PDB file of C-alpha atoms in Angstrom:
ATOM      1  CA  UNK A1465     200.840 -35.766 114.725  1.00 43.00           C
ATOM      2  CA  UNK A1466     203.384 -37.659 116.990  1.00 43.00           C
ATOM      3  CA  UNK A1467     202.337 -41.120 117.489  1.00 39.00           C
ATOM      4  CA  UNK A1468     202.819 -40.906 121.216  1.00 41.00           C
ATOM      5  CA  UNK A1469     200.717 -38.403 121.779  1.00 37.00           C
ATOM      6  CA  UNK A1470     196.938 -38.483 121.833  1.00 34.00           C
ATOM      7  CA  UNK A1471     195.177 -35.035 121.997  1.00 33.00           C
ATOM      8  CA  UNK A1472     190.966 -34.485 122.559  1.00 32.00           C
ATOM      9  CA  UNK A1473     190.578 -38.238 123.887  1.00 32.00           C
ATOM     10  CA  UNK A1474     189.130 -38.995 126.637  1.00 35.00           C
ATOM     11  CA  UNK A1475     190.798 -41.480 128.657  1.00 35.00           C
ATOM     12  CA  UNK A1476     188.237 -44.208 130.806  1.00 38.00           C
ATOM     13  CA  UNK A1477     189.170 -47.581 131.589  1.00 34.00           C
ATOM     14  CA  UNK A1478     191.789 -48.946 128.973  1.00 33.00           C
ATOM     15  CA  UNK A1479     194.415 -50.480 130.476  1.00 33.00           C
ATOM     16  CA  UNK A1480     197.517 -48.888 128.447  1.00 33.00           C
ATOM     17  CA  UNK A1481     198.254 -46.400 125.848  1.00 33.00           C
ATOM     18  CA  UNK A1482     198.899 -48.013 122.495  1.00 32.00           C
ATOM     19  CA  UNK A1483     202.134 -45.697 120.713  1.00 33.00           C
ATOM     20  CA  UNK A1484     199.887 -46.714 117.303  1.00 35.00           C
ATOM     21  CA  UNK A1485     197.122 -44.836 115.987  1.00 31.00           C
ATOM     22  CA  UNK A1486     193.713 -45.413 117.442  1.00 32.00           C
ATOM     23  CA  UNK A1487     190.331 -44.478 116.528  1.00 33.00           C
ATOM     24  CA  UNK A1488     188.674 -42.370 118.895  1.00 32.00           C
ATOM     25  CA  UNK A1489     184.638 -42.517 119.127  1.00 34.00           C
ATOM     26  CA  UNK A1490     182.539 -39.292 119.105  1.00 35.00           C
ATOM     27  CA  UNK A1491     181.416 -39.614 122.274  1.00 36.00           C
ATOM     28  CA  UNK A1492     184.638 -39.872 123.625  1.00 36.00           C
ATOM     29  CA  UNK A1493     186.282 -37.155 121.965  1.00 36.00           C
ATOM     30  CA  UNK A1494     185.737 -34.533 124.571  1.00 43.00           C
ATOM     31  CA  UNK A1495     188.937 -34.394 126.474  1.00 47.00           C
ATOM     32  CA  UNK A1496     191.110 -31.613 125.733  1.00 60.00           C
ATOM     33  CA  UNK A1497     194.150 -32.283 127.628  1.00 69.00           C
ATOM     34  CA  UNK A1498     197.686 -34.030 125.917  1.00 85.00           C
ATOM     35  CA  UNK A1499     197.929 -37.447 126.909  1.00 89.00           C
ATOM     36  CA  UNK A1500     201.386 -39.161 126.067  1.00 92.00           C
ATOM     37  CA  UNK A1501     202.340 -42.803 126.591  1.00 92.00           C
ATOM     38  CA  UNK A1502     206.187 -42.337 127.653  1.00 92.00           C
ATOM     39  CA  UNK A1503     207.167 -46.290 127.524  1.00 92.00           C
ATOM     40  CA  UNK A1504     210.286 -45.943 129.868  1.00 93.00           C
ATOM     41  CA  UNK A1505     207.259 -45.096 133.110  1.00 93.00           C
ATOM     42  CA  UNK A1506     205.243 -48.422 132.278  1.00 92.00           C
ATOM     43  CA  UNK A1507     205.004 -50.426 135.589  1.00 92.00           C
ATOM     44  CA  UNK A1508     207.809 -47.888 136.817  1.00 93.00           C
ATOM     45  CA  UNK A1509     206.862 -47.979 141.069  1.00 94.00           C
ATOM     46  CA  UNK A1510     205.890 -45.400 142.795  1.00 93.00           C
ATOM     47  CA  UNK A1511     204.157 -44.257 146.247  1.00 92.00           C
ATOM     48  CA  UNK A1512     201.623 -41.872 147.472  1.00 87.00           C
ATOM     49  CA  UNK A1513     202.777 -39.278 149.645  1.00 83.00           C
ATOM     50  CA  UNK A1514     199.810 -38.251 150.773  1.00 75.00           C
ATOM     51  CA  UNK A1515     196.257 -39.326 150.632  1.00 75.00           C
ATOM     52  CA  UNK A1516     194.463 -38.823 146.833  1.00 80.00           C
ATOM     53  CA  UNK A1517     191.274 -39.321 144.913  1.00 81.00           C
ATOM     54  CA  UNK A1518     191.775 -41.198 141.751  1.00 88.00           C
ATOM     55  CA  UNK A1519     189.401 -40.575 138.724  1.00 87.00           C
ATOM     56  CA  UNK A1520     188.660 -42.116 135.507  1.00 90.00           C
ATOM     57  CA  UNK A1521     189.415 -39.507 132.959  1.00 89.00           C
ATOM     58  CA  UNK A1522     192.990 -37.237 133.372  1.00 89.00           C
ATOM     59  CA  UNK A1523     190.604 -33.985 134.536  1.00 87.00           C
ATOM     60  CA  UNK A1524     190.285 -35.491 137.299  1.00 83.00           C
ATOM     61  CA  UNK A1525     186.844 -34.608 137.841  1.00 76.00           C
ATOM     62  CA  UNK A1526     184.122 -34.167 138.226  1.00 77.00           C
ATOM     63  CA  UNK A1527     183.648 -36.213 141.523  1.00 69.00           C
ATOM     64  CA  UNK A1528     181.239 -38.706 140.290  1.00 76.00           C
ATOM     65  CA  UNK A1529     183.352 -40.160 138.187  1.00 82.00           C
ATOM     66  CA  UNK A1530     185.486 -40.862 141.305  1.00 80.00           C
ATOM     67  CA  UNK A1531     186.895 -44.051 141.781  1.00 85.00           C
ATOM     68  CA  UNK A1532     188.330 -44.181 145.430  1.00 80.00           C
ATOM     69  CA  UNK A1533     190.464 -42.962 147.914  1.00 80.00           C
ATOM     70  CA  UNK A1534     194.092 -44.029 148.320  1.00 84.00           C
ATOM     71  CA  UNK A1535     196.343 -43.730 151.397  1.00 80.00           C
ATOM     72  CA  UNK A1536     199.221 -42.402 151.890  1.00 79.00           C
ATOM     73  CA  UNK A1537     202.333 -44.813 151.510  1.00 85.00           C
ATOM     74  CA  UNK A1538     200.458 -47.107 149.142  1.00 89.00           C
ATOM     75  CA  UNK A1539     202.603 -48.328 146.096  1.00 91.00           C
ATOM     76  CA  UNK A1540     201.495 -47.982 142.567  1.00 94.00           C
ATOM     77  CA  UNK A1541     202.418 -48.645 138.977  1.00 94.00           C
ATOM     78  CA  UNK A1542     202.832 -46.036 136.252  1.00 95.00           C
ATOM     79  CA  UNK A1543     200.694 -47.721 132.639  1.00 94.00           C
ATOM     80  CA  UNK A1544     203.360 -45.077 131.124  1.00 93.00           C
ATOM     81  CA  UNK A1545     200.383 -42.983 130.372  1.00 92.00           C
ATOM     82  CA  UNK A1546     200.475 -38.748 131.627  1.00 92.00           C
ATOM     83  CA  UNK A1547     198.994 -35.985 130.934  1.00 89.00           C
ATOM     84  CA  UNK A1548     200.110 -32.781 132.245  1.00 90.00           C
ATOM     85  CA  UNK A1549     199.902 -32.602 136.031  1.00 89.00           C
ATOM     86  CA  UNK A1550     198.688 -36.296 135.790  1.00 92.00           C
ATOM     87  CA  UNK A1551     199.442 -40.251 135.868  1.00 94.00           C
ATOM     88  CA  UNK A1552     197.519 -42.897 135.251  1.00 95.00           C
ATOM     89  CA  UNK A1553     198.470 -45.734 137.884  1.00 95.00           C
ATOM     90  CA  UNK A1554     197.445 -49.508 138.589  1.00 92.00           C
ATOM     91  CA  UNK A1555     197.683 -51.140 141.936  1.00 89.00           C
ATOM     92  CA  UNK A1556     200.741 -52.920 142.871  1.00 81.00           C
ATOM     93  CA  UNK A1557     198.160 -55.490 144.430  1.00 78.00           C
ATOM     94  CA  UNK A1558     194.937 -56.022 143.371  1.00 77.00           C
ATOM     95  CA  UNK A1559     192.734 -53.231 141.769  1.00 79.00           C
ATOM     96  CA  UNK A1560     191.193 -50.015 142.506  1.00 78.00           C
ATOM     97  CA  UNK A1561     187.678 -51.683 141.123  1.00 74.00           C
ATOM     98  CA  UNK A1562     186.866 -54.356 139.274  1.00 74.00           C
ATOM     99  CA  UNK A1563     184.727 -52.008 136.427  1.00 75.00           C
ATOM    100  CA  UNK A1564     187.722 -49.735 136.762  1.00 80.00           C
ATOM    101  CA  UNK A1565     190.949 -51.336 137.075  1.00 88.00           C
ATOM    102  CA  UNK A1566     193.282 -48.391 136.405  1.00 92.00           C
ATOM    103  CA  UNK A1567     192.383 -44.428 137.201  1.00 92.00           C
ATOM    104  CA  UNK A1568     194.115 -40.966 137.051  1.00 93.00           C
ATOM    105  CA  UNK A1569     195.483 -38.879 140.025  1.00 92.00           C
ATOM    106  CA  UNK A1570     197.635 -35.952 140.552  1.00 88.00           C
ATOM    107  CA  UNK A1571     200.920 -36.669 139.810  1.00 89.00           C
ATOM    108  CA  UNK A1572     202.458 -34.086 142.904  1.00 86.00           C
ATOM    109  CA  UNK A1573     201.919 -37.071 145.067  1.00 85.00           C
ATOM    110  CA  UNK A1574     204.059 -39.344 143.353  1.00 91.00           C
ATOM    111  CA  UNK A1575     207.349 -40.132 144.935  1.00 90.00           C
ATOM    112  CA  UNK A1576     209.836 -42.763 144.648  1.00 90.00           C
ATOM    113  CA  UNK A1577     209.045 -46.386 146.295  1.00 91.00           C
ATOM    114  CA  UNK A1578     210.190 -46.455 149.443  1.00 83.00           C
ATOM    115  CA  UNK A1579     209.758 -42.894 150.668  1.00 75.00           C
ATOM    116  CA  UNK A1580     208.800 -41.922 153.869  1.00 70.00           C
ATOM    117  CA  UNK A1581     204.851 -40.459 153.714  1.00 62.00           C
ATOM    118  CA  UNK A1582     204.320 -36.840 154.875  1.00 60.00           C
ATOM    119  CA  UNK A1583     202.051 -36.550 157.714  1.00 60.00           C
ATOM    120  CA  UNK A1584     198.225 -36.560 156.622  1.00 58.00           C
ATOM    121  CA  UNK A1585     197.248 -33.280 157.291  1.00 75.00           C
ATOM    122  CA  UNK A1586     193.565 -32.677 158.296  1.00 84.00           C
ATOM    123  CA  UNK A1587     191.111 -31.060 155.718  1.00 89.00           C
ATOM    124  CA  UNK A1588     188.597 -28.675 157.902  1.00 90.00           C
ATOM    125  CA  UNK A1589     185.506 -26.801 156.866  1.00 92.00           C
ATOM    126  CA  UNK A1590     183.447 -23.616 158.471  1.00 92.00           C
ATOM    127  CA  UNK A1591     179.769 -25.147 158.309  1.00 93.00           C
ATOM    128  CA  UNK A1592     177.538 -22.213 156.800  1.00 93.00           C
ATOM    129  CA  UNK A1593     174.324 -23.316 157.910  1.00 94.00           C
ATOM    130  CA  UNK A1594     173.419 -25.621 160.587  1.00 95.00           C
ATOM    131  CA  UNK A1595     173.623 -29.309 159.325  1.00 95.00           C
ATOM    132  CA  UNK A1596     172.623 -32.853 160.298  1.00 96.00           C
ATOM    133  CA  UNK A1597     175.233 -35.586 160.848  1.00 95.00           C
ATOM    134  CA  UNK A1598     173.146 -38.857 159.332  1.00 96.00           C
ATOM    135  CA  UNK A1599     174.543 -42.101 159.363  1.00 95.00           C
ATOM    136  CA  UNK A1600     174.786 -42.933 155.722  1.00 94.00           C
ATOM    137  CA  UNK A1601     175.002 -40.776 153.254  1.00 95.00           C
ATOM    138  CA  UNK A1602     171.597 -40.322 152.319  1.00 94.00           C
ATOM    139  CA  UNK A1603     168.818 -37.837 153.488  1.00 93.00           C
ATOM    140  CA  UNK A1604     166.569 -40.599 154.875  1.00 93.00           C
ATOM    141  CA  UNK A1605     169.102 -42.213 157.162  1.00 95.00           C
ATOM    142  CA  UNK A1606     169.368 -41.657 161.001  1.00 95.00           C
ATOM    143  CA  UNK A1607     170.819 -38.791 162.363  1.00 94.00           C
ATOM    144  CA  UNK A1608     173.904 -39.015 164.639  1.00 92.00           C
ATOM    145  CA  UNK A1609     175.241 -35.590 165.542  1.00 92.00           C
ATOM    146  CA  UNK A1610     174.483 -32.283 163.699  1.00 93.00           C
ATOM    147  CA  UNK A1611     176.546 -28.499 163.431  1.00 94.00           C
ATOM    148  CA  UNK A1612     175.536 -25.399 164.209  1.00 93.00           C
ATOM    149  CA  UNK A1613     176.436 -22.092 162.018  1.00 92.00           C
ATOM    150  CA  UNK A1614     180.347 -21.272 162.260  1.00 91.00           C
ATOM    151  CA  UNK A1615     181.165 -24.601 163.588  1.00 92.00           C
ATOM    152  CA  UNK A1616     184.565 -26.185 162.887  1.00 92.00           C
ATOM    153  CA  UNK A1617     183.880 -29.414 160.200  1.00 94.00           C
ATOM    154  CA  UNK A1618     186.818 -32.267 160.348  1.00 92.00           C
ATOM    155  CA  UNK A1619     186.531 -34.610 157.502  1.00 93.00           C
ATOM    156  CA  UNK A1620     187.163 -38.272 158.239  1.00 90.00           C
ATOM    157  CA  UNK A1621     190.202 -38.088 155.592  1.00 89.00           C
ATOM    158  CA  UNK A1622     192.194 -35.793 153.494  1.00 85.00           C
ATOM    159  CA  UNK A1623     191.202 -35.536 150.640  1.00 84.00           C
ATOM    160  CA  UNK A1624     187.501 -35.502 151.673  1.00 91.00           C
ATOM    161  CA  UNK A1625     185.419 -39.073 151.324  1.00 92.00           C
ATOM    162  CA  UNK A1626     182.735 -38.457 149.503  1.00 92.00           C
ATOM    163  CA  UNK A1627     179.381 -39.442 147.635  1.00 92.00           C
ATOM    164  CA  UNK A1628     176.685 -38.696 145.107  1.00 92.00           C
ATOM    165  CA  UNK A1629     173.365 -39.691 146.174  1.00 92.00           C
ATOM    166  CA  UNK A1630     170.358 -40.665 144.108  1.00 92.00           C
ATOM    167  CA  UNK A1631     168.784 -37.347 144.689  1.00 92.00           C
ATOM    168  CA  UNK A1632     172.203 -35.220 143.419  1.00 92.00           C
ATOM    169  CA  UNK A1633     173.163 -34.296 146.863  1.00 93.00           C
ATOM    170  CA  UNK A1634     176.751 -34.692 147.042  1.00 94.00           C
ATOM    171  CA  UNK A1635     177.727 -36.285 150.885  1.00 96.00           C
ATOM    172  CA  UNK A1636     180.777 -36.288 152.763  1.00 95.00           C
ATOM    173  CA  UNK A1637     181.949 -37.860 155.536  1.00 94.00           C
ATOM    174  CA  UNK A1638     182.821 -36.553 158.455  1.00 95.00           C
ATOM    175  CA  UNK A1639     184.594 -36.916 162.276  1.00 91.00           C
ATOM    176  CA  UNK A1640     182.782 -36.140 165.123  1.00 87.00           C
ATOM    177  CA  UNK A1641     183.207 -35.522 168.682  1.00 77.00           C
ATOM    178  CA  UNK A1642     183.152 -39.124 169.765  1.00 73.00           C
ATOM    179  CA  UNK A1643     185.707 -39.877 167.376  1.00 80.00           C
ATOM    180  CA  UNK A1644     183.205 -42.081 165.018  1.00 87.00           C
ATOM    181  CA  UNK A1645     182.022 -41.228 161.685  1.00 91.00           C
ATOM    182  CA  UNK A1646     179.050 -39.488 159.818  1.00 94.00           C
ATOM    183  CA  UNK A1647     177.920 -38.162 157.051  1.00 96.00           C
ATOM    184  CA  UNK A1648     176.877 -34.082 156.248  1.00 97.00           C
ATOM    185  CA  UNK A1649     175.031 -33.034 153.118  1.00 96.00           C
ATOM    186  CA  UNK A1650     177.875 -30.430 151.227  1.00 95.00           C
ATOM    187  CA  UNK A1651     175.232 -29.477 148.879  1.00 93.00           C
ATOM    188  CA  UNK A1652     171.344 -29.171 148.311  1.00 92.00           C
ATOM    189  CA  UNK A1653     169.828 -31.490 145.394  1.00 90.00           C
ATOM    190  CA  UNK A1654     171.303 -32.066 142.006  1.00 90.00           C
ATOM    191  CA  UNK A1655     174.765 -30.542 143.409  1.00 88.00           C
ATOM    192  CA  UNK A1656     173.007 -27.069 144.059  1.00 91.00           C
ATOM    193  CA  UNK A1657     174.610 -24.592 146.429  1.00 90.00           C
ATOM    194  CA  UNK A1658     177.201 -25.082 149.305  1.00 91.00           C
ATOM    195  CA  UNK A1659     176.375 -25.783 153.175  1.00 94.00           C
ATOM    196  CA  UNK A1660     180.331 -25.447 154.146  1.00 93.00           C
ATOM    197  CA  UNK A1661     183.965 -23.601 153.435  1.00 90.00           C
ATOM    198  CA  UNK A1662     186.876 -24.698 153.245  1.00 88.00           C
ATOM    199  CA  UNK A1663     189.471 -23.353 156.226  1.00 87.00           C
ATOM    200  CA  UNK A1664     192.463 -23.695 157.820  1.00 82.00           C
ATOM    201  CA  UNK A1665     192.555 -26.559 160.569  1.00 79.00           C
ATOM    202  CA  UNK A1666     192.951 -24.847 163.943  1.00 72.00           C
TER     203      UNK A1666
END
């Protein structure tokens, strides 16, 4: 096999590729996808043009192991590691977490340094049951707004902020009509079933 690539390894935290030969654990031999160090990309510069979700692993899911959000028009380095579709990126300055210094995103929304962003577009949903709006995201906290059946759902960014709570229900937060923020329930517990659709903005 090609030293520089690395097939059915899945790819956490570490820093950089090594071109070498490396000795992947068990329990880490799950991912499927070819990942390739290409050494002319490492620390290369590049910026979002939109706003993205950045994982830990090169599926890119699933969305607990979700580091954090980036904006549009925030600069990156490339560790020189891809995988079909994807990069794996560092902060320019700082780090997206201290546990998690380096994740994976789609790389569509990689353009050259110094690019003009395109316009965040809103993401909207069609809310399939009538929901509370709580506070936090957690079933227990206060409630601030709520949806009825067929009403229009803006989330507070694009892609989607969201959280796993203790419980499995998977929260994300939303805009309402005052222009603050709260948080809807997307699913029941443990991640079961679906209280909204995606649709097109109006």
């Amino acid at each position: 096999m090609p030293s520089n690539v690395l097939r059915k390894f899945s790819f956490g935290a570490i820093a950089l590729l090594s071109a070498g030969s490396l000795s992947v654990a068990p329990a880490l031999a799950q991912e499927s996808r070819a990942l390739t160090e290409n050494p002319a990309l490492i620390r290369g510069c590049r910026q979002l043009n939109r706003a993205t979700e950045v994982f830990d692993n090169s599926t890119l899911g699933p969305i607990a192991t979700r580091i954090g959000t980036l904006q549009a028009g925030t600069q990156v380095s490339l560790t020189g590691a891809t995988s079909p579709g994807r990069a794996q990126v560092f902060l320019r300055s700082g780090t997206l977490s201290s546990a998690q210094p380096v994740g994976w995103i789609n790389a569509s929304v990689l353009t050259a340094c110094g690019s003009t962003p395109i316009p965040a577009t809103k993401a909207c949903f069609r809310a399939d049951r009538e929901m509370v709006v709580r506070s936090s995201p957690t079933a227990g906290s206060s409630a601030v707004a709520g949806y009825n059946v067929g009403d229009t759902v803006i989330a507070s960014a694009n892609p989607p902020t969201q959280q796993t709570s203790t419980d499995g229900r998977r929260w994300m937060q939303v805009t309402i009509y005052n222009g603050s923020t709260g948080w809807i329930a997307r699913t029941g517990t443990n991640g079961l079933g679906n209280n909204i659709t995606p649709i097109t903005c109006p």
